mmCIF file of C-alpha atoms in Angstrom:
data_model
loop_
_atom_site.group_PDB
_atom_site.id
_atom_site.type_symbol
_atom_site.label_atom_id
_atom_site.label_comp_id
_atom_site.label_asym_id
_atom_site.label_seq_id
_atom_site.Cartn_x
_atom_site.Cartn_y
_atom_site.Cartn_z
ATOM 1 C CA UNK F 29 0.000 0.000 0.000
ATOM 2 C CA UNK F 30 2.622 2.468 -1.077
ATOM 3 C CA UNK F 31 1.569 6.062 -0.479
ATOM 4 C CA UNK F 32 3.121 9.166 -2.019
ATOM 5 C CA UNK F 33 5.574 10.725 0.389
ATOM 6 C CA UNK F 34 4.829 14.002 2.076
ATOM 7 C CA UNK F 35 1.516 15.884 2.142
ATOM 8 C CA UNK F 36 -0.152 18.099 4.754
ATOM 9 C CA UNK F 37 -1.165 15.227 7.011
ATOM 10 C CA UNK F 38 1.956 13.166 6.952
ATOM 11 C CA UNK F 39 5.659 14.038 6.709
ATOM 12 C CA UNK F 40 7.725 12.346 4.040
ATOM 13 C CA UNK F 41 9.431 9.272 5.506
ATOM 14 C CA UNK F 42 13.195 9.286 5.541
ATOM 15 C CA UNK F 43 14.756 7.005 2.934
ATOM 16 C CA UNK F 44 16.952 4.227 4.205
ATOM 17 C CA UNK F 45 20.521 4.848 3.013
ATOM 18 C CA UNK F 46 21.878 2.310 0.579
ATOM 19 C CA UNK F 47 25.060 0.778 1.809
ATOM 20 C CA UNK F 48 27.157 -2.331 1.561
ATOM 21 C CA UNK F 49 25.403 -3.653 4.664
ATOM 22 C CA UNK F 50 22.100 -3.972 2.788
ATOM 23 C CA UNK F 51 20.193 -1.412 4.879
ATOM 24 C CA UNK F 52 17.887 -0.452 2.027
ATOM 25 C CA UNK F 53 16.730 -4.032 1.310
ATOM 26 C CA UNK F 54 16.075 -4.483 5.030
ATOM 27 C CA UNK F 55 14.006 -1.287 5.026
ATOM 28 C CA UNK F 56 12.019 -2.538 2.022
ATOM 29 C CA UNK F 57 11.353 -5.826 3.794
ATOM 30 C CA UNK F 58 10.112 -4.016 6.892
ATOM 31 C CA UNK F 59 7.874 -1.768 4.770
ATOM 32 C CA UNK F 60 6.477 -4.813 3.016
ATOM 33 C CA UNK F 61 5.570 -6.406 6.335
ATOM 34 C CA UNK F 62 3.896 -3.189 7.513
ATOM 35 C CA UNK F 63 1.874 -3.170 4.293
ATOM 36 C CA UNK F 64 0.747 -6.726 5.086
ATOM 37 C CA UNK F 65 -0.316 -5.624 8.565
ATOM 38 C CA UNK F 66 -2.322 -2.714 7.173
ATOM 39 C CA UNK F 67 -3.879 -4.878 4.459
ATOM 40 C CA UNK F 68 -4.921 -7.461 7.043
ATOM 41 C CA UNK F 69 -6.708 -4.731 9.022
ATOM 42 C CA UNK F 70 -8.408 -3.590 5.819
ATOM 43 C CA UNK F 71 -9.572 -7.116 4.964
ATOM 44 C CA UNK F 72 -10.636 -8.182 8.471
ATOM 45 C CA UNK F 73 -11.547 -4.931 10.195
ATOM 46 C CA UNK F 74 -10.189 -3.563 13.501
ATOM 47 C CA UNK F 75 -7.825 -6.182 14.935
ATOM 48 C CA UNK F 76 -5.787 -6.832 18.058
ATOM 49 C CA UNK F 77 -2.036 -7.416 17.893
ATOM 50 C CA UNK F 78 -2.655 -11.062 18.812
ATOM 51 C CA UNK F 79 -5.132 -11.525 15.939
ATOM 52 C CA UNK F 80 -2.729 -9.935 13.467
ATOM 53 C CA UNK F 81 0.161 -12.078 14.693
ATOM 54 C CA UNK F 82 -1.924 -15.238 14.208
ATOM 55 C CA UNK F 83 -3.108 -14.289 10.716
ATOM 56 C CA UNK F 84 0.307 -13.147 9.480
ATOM 57 C CA UNK F 85 2.339 -15.809 11.313
ATOM 58 C CA UNK F 86 4.458 -13.216 13.093
ATOM 59 C CA UNK F 87 5.325 -12.759 16.742
ATOM 60 C CA UNK F 88 3.192 -10.315 18.718
ATOM 61 C CA UNK F 89 6.321 -8.307 19.490
ATOM 62 C CA UNK F 90 7.044 -7.886 15.782
ATOM 63 C CA UNK F 91 3.457 -6.931 15.062
ATOM 64 C CA UNK F 92 3.489 -4.331 17.833
ATOM 65 C CA UNK F 93 6.648 -2.754 16.394
ATOM 66 C CA UNK F 94 4.987 -2.424 13.007
ATOM 67 C CA UNK F 95 1.796 -1.102 14.582
ATOM 68 C CA UNK F 96 3.786 1.556 16.450
ATOM 69 C CA UNK F 97 5.245 2.720 13.126
ATOM 70 C CA UNK F 98 1.862 2.687 11.408
ATOM 71 C CA UNK F 99 0.338 4.701 14.264
ATOM 72 C CA UNK F 100 3.180 7.237 13.994
ATOM 73 C CA UNK F 101 2.518 7.495 10.233
ATOM 74 C CA UNK F 102 -1.237 8.010 10.863
ATOM 75 C CA UNK F 103 -2.097 4.868 8.911
ATOM 76 C CA UNK F 104 -3.764 3.069 11.842
ATOM 77 C CA UNK F 105 -5.113 4.178 15.198
ATOM 78 C CA UNK F 106 -5.736 2.302 18.463
ATOM 79 C CA UNK F 107 -9.302 1.952 19.720
ATOM 80 C CA UNK F 108 -11.043 0.205 22.575
ATOM 81 C CA UNK F 109 -12.528 -3.069 21.352
ATOM 82 C CA UNK F 110 -16.306 -3.011 21.150
ATOM 83 C CA UNK F 111 -17.830 -5.528 23.575
ATOM 84 C CA UNK F 112 -21.251 -7.098 23.012
ATOM 85 C CA UNK F 113 -23.173 -8.150 26.092
ATOM 86 C CA UNK F 114 -21.802 -8.043 29.628
ATOM 87 C CA UNK F 115 -18.295 -6.591 29.929
ATOM 88 C CA UNK F 116 -15.782 -8.914 31.560
ATOM 89 C CA UNK F 117 -13.378 -7.832 34.280
ATOM 90 C CA UNK F 118 -10.024 -6.380 33.355
ATOM 91 C CA UNK F 119 -8.785 -3.823 30.876
ATOM 92 C CA UNK F 120 -10.643 -3.847 27.511
ATOM 93 C CA UNK F 121 -8.636 -5.212 24.601
ATOM 94 C CA UNK F 122 -7.106 -2.654 22.253
ATOM 95 C CA UNK F 123 -7.773 -2.984 18.536
ATOM 96 C CA UNK F 124 -6.139 -1.163 15.644
ATOM 97 C CA UNK F 125 -8.230 0.325 12.837
ATOM 98 C CA UNK F 126 -7.310 2.122 9.631
ATOM 99 C CA UNK F 127 -7.485 5.903 9.709
ATOM 100 C CA UNK F 128 -8.881 7.954 6.825
ATOM 101 C CA UNK F 129 -5.272 8.521 5.792
ATOM 102 C CA UNK F 130 -4.684 4.770 5.825
ATOM 103 C CA UNK F 131 -7.752 4.080 3.709
ATOM 104 C CA UNK F 132 -6.642 6.741 1.241
ATOM 105 C CA UNK F 133 -3.547 4.640 0.559
ATOM 106 C CA UNK F 134 -5.801 2.080 -1.104
ATOM 107 C CA UNK F 135 -8.063 2.615 -4.128
ATOM 108 C CA UNK F 136 -9.863 5.912 -3.438
ATOM 109 C CA UNK F 137 -8.141 8.252 -5.912
ATOM 110 C CA UNK F 138 -11.404 9.318 -7.613
ATOM 111 C CA UNK F 139 -13.265 10.454 -4.498
ATOM 112 C CA UNK F 140 -13.195 14.150 -5.341
ATOM 113 C CA UNK F 141 -14.383 13.566 -8.902
ATOM 114 C CA UNK F 142 -17.301 11.436 -7.672
ATOM 115 C CA UNK F 143 -18.250 13.967 -4.993
ATOM 116 C CA UNK F 144 -18.146 16.817 -7.521
ATOM 117 C CA UNK F 145 -20.363 14.837 -9.910
ATOM 118 C CA UNK F 146 -22.973 14.147 -7.213
ATOM 119 C CA UNK F 147 -22.868 17.770 -6.109
ATOM 120 C CA UNK F 148 -23.523 18.834 -9.708
ATOM 121 C CA UNK F 149 -26.495 16.447 -9.895
ATOM 122 C CA UNK F 150 -27.945 17.946 -6.710
ATOM 123 C CA UNK F 151 -27.427 21.551 -7.827
ATOM 124 C CA UNK F 152 -28.802 20.892 -11.314
ATOM 125 C CA UNK F 153 -31.986 19.510 -9.745
ATOM 126 C CA UNK F 154 -32.451 22.731 -7.784
ATOM 127 C CA UNK F 155 -30.651 21.906 -4.548
ATOM 128 C CA UNK F 156 -32.340 21.313 -1.201
ATOM 129 C CA UNK F 157 -34.858 18.469 -1.070
ATOM 130 C CA UNK F 158 -35.043 18.271 -4.864
ATOM 131 C CA UNK F 159 -31.274 17.937 -5.056
ATOM 132 C CA UNK F 160 -31.239 15.265 -2.373
ATOM 133 C CA UNK F 161 -33.959 13.331 -4.210
ATOM 134 C CA UNK F 162 -31.956 13.498 -7.453
ATOM 135 C CA UNK F 163 -28.849 12.098 -5.734
ATOM 136 C CA UNK F 164 -30.974 9.372 -4.139
ATOM 137 C CA UNK F 165 -32.407 8.448 -7.558
ATOM 138 C CA UNK F 166 -28.900 8.199 -8.983
ATOM 139 C CA UNK F 167 -27.754 6.060 -6.029
ATOM 140 C CA UNK F 168 -30.712 3.680 -6.414
ATOM 141 C CA UNK F 169 -30.061 3.315 -10.152
ATOM 142 C CA UNK F 170 -26.371 2.651 -9.561
ATOM 143 C CA UNK F 171 -26.943 -0.011 -6.925
ATOM 144 C CA UNK F 172 -29.795 -1.562 -8.912
ATOM 145 C CA UNK F 173 -27.303 -2.183 -11.712
ATOM 146 C CA UNK F 174 -24.839 -3.712 -9.246
ATOM 147 C CA UNK F 175 -27.616 -5.850 -7.790
ATOM 148 C CA UNK F 176 -28.092 -7.573 -11.138
ATOM 149 C CA UNK F 177 -24.424 -8.564 -11.059
ATOM 150 C CA UNK F 178 -24.783 -9.983 -7.536
ATOM 151 C CA UNK F 179 -28.198 -11.583 -8.019
ATOM 152 C CA UNK F 180 -27.002 -14.654 -9.878
ATOM 153 C CA UNK F 181 -24.492 -15.555 -7.157
ATOM 154 C CA UNK F 182 -26.983 -14.955 -4.342
ATOM 155 C CA UNK F 183 -29.856 -16.884 -5.925
ATOM 156 C CA UNK F 184 -27.579 -19.821 -6.738
ATOM 157 C CA UNK F 185 -26.795 -20.257 -3.037
ATOM 158 C CA UNK F 186 -28.943 -22.063 -0.496
ATOM 159 C CA UNK F 187 -31.114 -19.827 1.717
ATOM 160 C CA UNK F 188 -28.631 -20.349 4.561
ATOM 161 C CA UNK F 189 -25.693 -19.392 2.360
ATOM 162 C CA UNK F 190 -27.022 -16.262 0.687
ATOM 163 C CA UNK F 191 -25.415 -13.769 3.036
ATOM 164 C CA UNK F 192 -22.064 -15.486 2.508
ATOM 165 C CA UNK F 193 -22.613 -15.483 -1.264
ATOM 166 C CA UNK F 194 -23.343 -11.752 -1.187
ATOM 167 C CA UNK F 195 -20.232 -11.161 0.912
ATOM 168 C CA UNK F 196 -18.105 -12.994 -1.646
ATOM 169 C CA UNK F 197 -19.624 -10.975 -4.508
ATOM 170 C CA UNK F 198 -18.955 -7.728 -2.635
ATOM 171 C CA UNK F 199 -15.372 -8.807 -1.951
ATOM 172 C CA UNK F 200 -14.828 -9.287 -5.687
ATOM 173 C CA UNK F 201 -15.806 -5.623 -6.089
ATOM 174 C CA UNK F 202 -13.303 -4.437 -3.481
ATOM 175 C CA UNK F 203 -15.442 -4.296 -0.332
ATOM 176 C CA UNK F 204 -13.495 -6.961 1.613
ATOM 177 C CA UNK F 205 -16.777 -8.342 2.945
ATOM 178 C CA UNK F 206 -17.435 -11.217 5.346
ATOM 179 C CA UNK F 207 -20.516 -12.877 6.822
ATOM 180 C CA UNK F 208 -20.655 -14.033 10.419
ATOM 181 C CA UNK F 209 -23.149 -14.994 13.069
ATOM 182 C CA UNK F 210 -24.615 -12.080 14.983
ATOM 183 C CA UNK F 211 -24.057 -11.828 18.761
ATOM 184 C CA UNK F 212 -25.911 -14.557 20.656
ATOM 185 C CA UNK F 213 -28.806 -12.338 21.750
ATOM 186 C CA UNK F 214 -29.780 -11.762 18.122
ATOM 187 C CA UNK F 215 -31.223 -14.238 15.625
ATOM 188 C CA UNK F 216 -29.379 -13.665 12.377
ATOM 189 C CA UNK F 217 -26.122 -12.782 10.695
ATOM 190 C CA UNK F 218 -23.926 -9.743 10.219
ATOM 191 C CA UNK F 219 -22.730 -8.736 6.767
ATOM 192 C CA UNK F 220 -19.473 -6.841 7.363
ATOM 193 C CA UNK F 221 -17.759 -4.689 4.741
ATOM 194 C CA UNK F 222 -14.238 -3.965 5.944
ATOM 195 C CA UNK F 223 -13.501 -1.599 3.081
ATOM 196 C CA UNK F 224 -15.658 0.906 1.222
ATOM 197 C CA UNK F 225 -14.279 2.369 -2.032
ATOM 198 C CA UNK F 226 -16.724 5.291 -1.765
ATOM 199 C CA UNK F 227 -16.510 5.968 1.979
ATOM 200 C CA UNK F 228 -15.401 9.603 1.682
ATOM 201 C CA UNK F 229 -18.104 10.349 -0.876
ATOM 202 C CA UNK F 230 -20.736 8.663 1.308
ATOM 203 C CA UNK F 231 -19.754 10.975 4.175
ATOM 204 C CA UNK F 232 -21.161 13.823 2.083
ATOM 205 C CA UNK F 233 -23.943 11.862 0.376
ATOM 206 C CA UNK F 234 -25.520 9.291 2.750
ATOM 207 C CA UNK F 235 -27.984 8.414 -0.024
ATOM 208 C CA UNK F 236 -25.310 5.968 -1.224
ATOM 209 C CA UNK F 237 -25.509 4.003 2.027
ATOM 210 C CA UNK F 238 -29.302 4.104 1.984
ATOM 211 C CA UNK F 239 -29.536 2.759 -1.577
ATOM 212 C CA UNK F 240 -27.050 -0.003 -0.775
ATOM 213 C CA UNK F 241 -29.129 -1.066 2.232
ATOM 214 C CA UNK F 242 -32.257 -1.284 0.083
ATOM 215 C CA UNK F 243 -30.445 -3.461 -2.468
ATOM 216 C CA UNK F 244 -29.200 -5.835 0.243
ATOM 217 C CA UNK F 245 -32.771 -6.234 1.446
ATOM 218 C CA UNK F 246 -34.068 -7.108 -2.023
ATOM 219 C CA UNK F 247 -31.228 -9.520 -2.777
ATOM 220 C CA UNK F 248 -31.564 -11.380 0.527
ATOM 221 C CA UNK F 249 -35.366 -11.396 0.521
ATOM 222 C CA UNK F 250 -35.715 -9.928 4.008
ATOM 223 C CA UNK F 251 -35.532 -6.600 5.745
ATOM 224 C CA UNK F 252 -32.048 -5.672 6.931
ATOM 225 C CA UNK F 253 -30.744 -3.102 9.401
ATOM 226 C CA UNK F 254 -27.617 -1.047 8.938
ATOM 227 C CA UNK F 255 -25.804 -0.916 12.293
ATOM 228 C CA UNK F 256 -22.622 0.972 11.431
ATOM 229 C CA UNK F 257 -20.816 2.508 8.462
ATOM 230 C CA UNK F 258 -17.239 3.427 7.632
ATOM 231 C CA UNK F 259 -18.568 6.725 6.257
ATOM 232 C CA UNK F 260 -19.795 7.602 9.769
ATOM 233 C CA UNK F 261 -16.426 6.792 11.312
ATOM 234 C CA UNK F 262 -16.984 3.175 12.307
ATOM 235 C CA UNK F 263 -14.291 0.631 11.548
ATOM 236 C CA UNK F 264 -16.615 -1.600 9.504
ATOM 237 C CA UNK F 265 -19.894 -1.230 7.602
ATOM 238 C CA UNK F 266 -22.139 -3.681 9.457
ATOM 239 C CA UNK F 267 -25.585 -4.832 8.303
ATOM 240 C CA UNK F 268 -27.796 -7.109 10.398
ATOM 241 C CA UNK F 269 -29.573 -9.827 8.391
ATOM 242 C CA UNK F 270 -32.347 -11.555 10.399
ATOM 243 C CA UNK F 271 -33.117 -15.253 10.141
ATOM 244 C CA UNK F 272 -35.954 -17.544 11.190
ATOM 245 C CA UNK F 273 -39.399 -16.000 11.622
ATOM 246 C CA UNK F 274 -38.054 -12.502 11.098
ATOM 247 C CA UNK F 275 -36.780 -13.455 7.643
ATOM 248 C CA UNK F 276 -40.184 -14.777 6.589
ATOM 249 C CA UNK F 277 -42.153 -11.565 6.942
ATOM 250 C CA UNK F 278 -44.269 -10.273 4.075
ATOM 251 C CA UNK F 279 -42.953 -8.089 1.304
ATOM 252 C CA UNK F 280 -44.914 -5.159 2.708
ATOM 253 C CA UNK F 281 -43.233 -5.521 6.085
ATOM 254 C CA UNK F 282 -39.868 -5.948 4.403
ATOM 255 C CA UNK F 283 -40.224 -2.731 2.431
ATOM 256 C CA UNK F 284 -41.435 -0.812 5.440
ATOM 257 C CA UNK F 285 -38.581 -1.953 7.654
ATOM 258 C CA UNK F 286 -35.973 -1.498 4.942
ATOM 259 C CA UNK F 287 -37.013 2.102 4.495
ATOM 260 C CA UNK F 288 -36.705 2.640 8.228
ATOM 261 C CA UNK F 289 -33.262 1.080 8.208
ATOM 262 C CA UNK F 290 -32.187 3.122 5.203
ATOM 263 C CA UNK F 291 -33.134 6.333 6.969
ATOM 264 C CA UNK F 292 -30.500 5.576 9.588
ATOM 265 C CA UNK F 293 -27.800 4.425 7.176
ATOM 266 C CA UNK F 294 -24.531 6.172 7.859
ATOM 267 C CA UNK F 295 -25.373 6.776 11.509
ATOM 268 C CA UNK F 296 -24.835 4.691 14.606
ATOM 269 C CA UNK F 297 -27.945 3.180 16.167
ATOM 270 C CA UNK F 298 -29.105 4.954 19.309
#
């Protein structure tokens, strides 16, 4: 995840001097390992040093050294690990998440162009509510087209495997998505997108998140609830997909609930 040196947010890193001792190759090797650490956080979401060490087959001490460097470079930041249910005794585990600067090092070079285009759409429609409706119409059309690409993979899967199939289709489009069981007090799954190529644009235009939520609902055949988004500052875009009786509700109920969920897309639940 090479990033251009310098810039207002981050000083240019010093180059390792080339010498007969091979200092430069060693520096390149260390940078490569740090890139692997950052990429693992991108693919799996906020992670502890122990989780990173296990995934990358490194020692925790080595991982912590790389994390210290990445924190100093404003690529990752430490956070308190979110705990579901009753909190256990002891100090909460620390996880490391990508910063906006860290995400920028991946494939978000067209953010400003996309934001300018959406702003033009809104202004051309008259601004205000009319402008917001025009952006929403564009977002729905865009995600409807994407839904047709995903539909074949989702419908080919068994009912129990559809969330996983959608996650795999999203991953192929750069969202680094996974499906997992929801916390024990909920009946369903969580669709987690660890990367969002349009996160910075969605900060300004939440209609993108809302349209995506509606498409997920139609593809999975049930209402879904957006719990968190990268655009709002969360480490992962998380969507709750209910199972069992909740998943069998009527189309009318599905549409009604989806609209309610979409209205909160991009914001943390209360």
